[in-house]
């Protein structure tokens, strides 16, 4: 499903080149649950951006479901992000005055789905994360854990094959964090590939594989289960 080979990423910072990735090679099979770990500056967020087609590598190749993403136009990349990838972030990224139902509908609006079908799929996604009774609530009427559930439902609504989650429990208390992790485990059990980026070993422990980065290189790749 994901095949990264000898990927580098170099950022120009004034007069200096910053080598965020120095030759990363990685395969992720369909249905895997993977955590990418590393200290600040290890390259884990850069790798997540490359995997999510939010950034392009300086060199090397990235095949997503057999397609070389470096050969795709910006429009084609946007299409892949909208249809094949679901994103969940630490900050939730919800619109402040918008109901949960409308938040989850938005990706379907951009995809041109008709209103009736949008509402049906958005309600179904919210039901999947246990928020069927909160469809009319705005973010300020929801707890942190509930806001993250809305964000997960929004990531799910286009039925992606891969979910990329960047520190998805970072802003939550321990109980809410455990509930969110259980949702990801349930989604993975349904066949969705899940990739976490995290610095927390307790979070990574729920996955089945951990890839550790250091100084832009894979230091260790281990199976847990």
XYZ file of C-alpha atoms in Angstrom, residues 2-222:
221
model
C 2.815 2.407 0.951
C 6.312 2.014 -0.446
C 8.922 4.656 0.303
C 12.407 4.152 -1.102
C 15.535 6.215 -0.322
C 13.472 9.328 0.394
C 15.289 12.500 1.367
C 13.879 15.892 2.286
C 16.041 19.008 2.409
C 14.725 22.391 3.545
C 16.539 25.620 2.757
C 16.742 27.801 5.889
C 18.490 31.024 4.942
C 22.038 30.051 4.010
C 21.757 26.568 5.475
C 20.329 23.271 4.207
C 18.394 21.268 6.796
C 18.293 17.534 6.048
C 15.017 16.387 7.608
C 15.069 12.949 5.929
C 18.345 11.354 4.847
C 17.316 8.269 2.886
C 14.264 6.587 4.388
C 12.923 3.316 2.975
C 9.667 1.888 4.330
C 6.886 -0.485 3.309
C 3.437 -0.481 4.907
C 1.029 -3.262 3.983
C -2.734 -2.946 3.785
C -4.366 -3.242 7.210
C -1.252 -2.485 9.250
C -1.277 -0.393 12.440
C 2.028 1.461 12.562
C 3.523 4.086 14.864
C 6.331 6.396 13.782
C 8.333 7.566 16.784
C 11.286 9.836 17.373
C 12.495 12.860 19.281
C 11.846 16.402 18.101
C 13.852 16.936 14.922
C 14.056 13.219 14.095
C 12.060 13.661 10.878
C 8.840 11.956 11.928
C 6.547 14.886 11.093
C 8.304 15.390 7.759
C 7.795 11.718 6.948
C 4.118 12.021 7.891
C 3.758 15.004 5.538
C 5.348 13.038 2.713
C 3.122 10.009 3.347
C 0.077 12.284 3.418
C 1.002 13.936 0.093
C 1.224 17.261 1.935
C 4.885 17.615 0.984
C 7.057 16.091 -1.721
C 10.459 14.459 -1.178
C 13.634 16.092 -2.445
C 14.747 12.743 -3.847
C 13.701 9.104 -3.726
C 10.338 7.577 -4.593
C 6.956 7.174 -2.908
C 4.416 4.710 -4.272
C 0.898 4.895 -2.833
C -1.298 1.999 -3.873
C 1.112 1.429 -6.743
C 1.112 5.036 -8.016
C 4.245 7.174 -8.022
C 2.973 10.326 -6.332
C 5.937 12.373 -7.600
C 4.447 12.110 -11.085
C 1.046 13.495 -10.074
C -0.244 17.044 -10.533
C -1.384 19.205 -7.620
C -4.979 18.465 -8.582
C -4.347 14.715 -8.599
C -2.602 14.937 -5.216
C -5.562 16.856 -3.778
C -7.841 14.128 -5.099
C -5.761 11.445 -3.365
C -5.782 13.406 -0.088
C -9.540 13.752 -0.315
C -10.378 10.164 -1.248
C -7.644 7.806 -0.104
C -6.248 9.484 3.005
C -7.868 10.580 6.252
C -6.057 13.013 8.572
C -6.417 13.408 12.344
C -4.399 16.080 14.169
C -3.618 16.931 17.780
C -5.418 20.295 17.545
C -8.712 18.853 16.149
C -8.893 21.664 13.503
C -12.650 22.119 13.845
C -14.576 25.213 12.742
C -15.716 27.025 15.923
C -19.325 27.872 14.977
C -20.139 24.739 12.993
C -22.099 21.711 14.181
C -20.554 18.269 14.341
C -22.712 17.108 11.451
C -21.627 19.987 9.224
C -17.964 19.540 10.179
C -18.099 15.929 9.003
C -20.042 16.844 5.857
C -17.424 19.330 4.632
C -15.096 16.848 2.862
C -18.146 15.543 1.004
C -19.093 19.082 -0.037
C -15.649 19.469 -1.635
C -16.070 16.061 -3.266
C -19.351 17.160 -4.867
C -21.590 14.677 -3.027
C -25.297 15.538 -3.067
C -26.788 16.999 0.184
C -28.948 14.019 1.136
C -26.102 11.553 0.682
C -23.744 13.906 2.551
C -25.968 13.993 5.607
C -26.489 10.232 5.580
C -22.767 9.489 5.399
C -21.877 12.140 7.970
C -24.410 10.749 10.447
C -23.083 7.255 9.837
C -19.508 8.390 10.500
C -20.534 10.145 13.718
C -22.392 7.027 14.820
C -19.225 4.996 14.186
C -17.328 7.132 16.731
C -20.197 7.138 19.244
C -21.523 10.666 18.658
C -24.939 10.024 17.150
C -26.504 12.107 19.956
C -24.187 15.097 19.385
C -24.710 15.819 15.691
C -26.103 19.317 16.348
C -23.452 20.403 18.852
C -20.707 22.950 18.149
C -17.101 22.439 19.372
C -17.620 24.671 22.428
C -20.439 22.333 23.472
C -18.233 19.236 23.261
C -15.454 17.876 25.454
C -11.938 17.494 24.068
C -12.472 13.787 23.543
C -15.747 14.423 21.719
C -14.089 17.039 19.504
C -11.429 14.519 18.532
C -14.172 12.000 17.737
C -15.702 14.549 15.369
C -12.273 14.947 13.753
C -12.002 11.168 13.348
C -15.494 11.001 11.840
C -14.495 13.737 9.385
C -11.402 11.703 8.440
C -13.580 8.618 7.922
C -16.420 10.090 5.919
C -14.751 9.665 2.522
C -14.012 6.026 3.387
C -10.208 6.315 3.120
C -7.941 3.283 2.961
C -5.361 4.971 5.213
C -5.709 7.197 8.288
C -2.720 9.326 9.307
C -2.884 10.586 12.894
C -0.401 13.099 14.309
C -0.321 12.942 18.147
C -4.092 12.242 18.187
C -4.355 12.118 21.989
C -1.878 14.902 22.754
C -4.515 17.377 23.978
C -6.664 14.861 25.874
C -6.833 13.573 29.434
C -5.885 9.939 29.962
C -9.460 8.582 29.966
C -10.427 10.401 26.758
C -7.130 9.363 25.195
C -7.824 5.702 25.937
C -11.268 5.995 24.337
C -9.781 7.546 21.193
C -7.164 4.802 20.957
C -9.887 2.160 21.184
C -11.655 3.805 18.232
C -8.482 3.585 16.157
C -8.090 -0.076 17.118
C -11.671 -0.757 16.032
C -11.123 1.024 12.716
C -7.956 -0.978 12.119
C -9.846 -4.194 12.911
C -12.222 -3.205 10.084
C -9.298 -3.193 7.639
C -8.280 0.471 7.627
C -4.518 1.072 7.641
C -3.571 3.361 10.550
C -0.314 5.312 10.871
C 0.404 7.261 14.066
C 3.095 9.851 14.629
C 3.837 10.080 18.341
C 6.580 10.610 20.897
C 4.628 8.727 23.593
C 5.573 5.037 24.012
C 2.236 4.282 25.702
C 0.393 5.516 22.608
C 2.698 3.627 20.255
C 2.178 0.442 22.278
C -1.380 0.035 20.940
C -0.043 -0.342 17.400
C 1.423 -3.537 16.021
C 4.629 -2.066 14.609
C 6.920 0.779 15.644
C 9.332 2.581 13.332
C 11.815 4.751 15.233
C 13.507 7.676 13.486
C 16.683 9.426 14.505
C 18.391 12.252 12.622
C 16.310 11.629 9.515
C 17.006 7.894 9.323
C 15.174 4.778 10.479
C 16.970 3.627 13.602
C 14.730 0.637 14.368
C 11.715 -1.118 12.842
C 10.055 -3.640 15.132
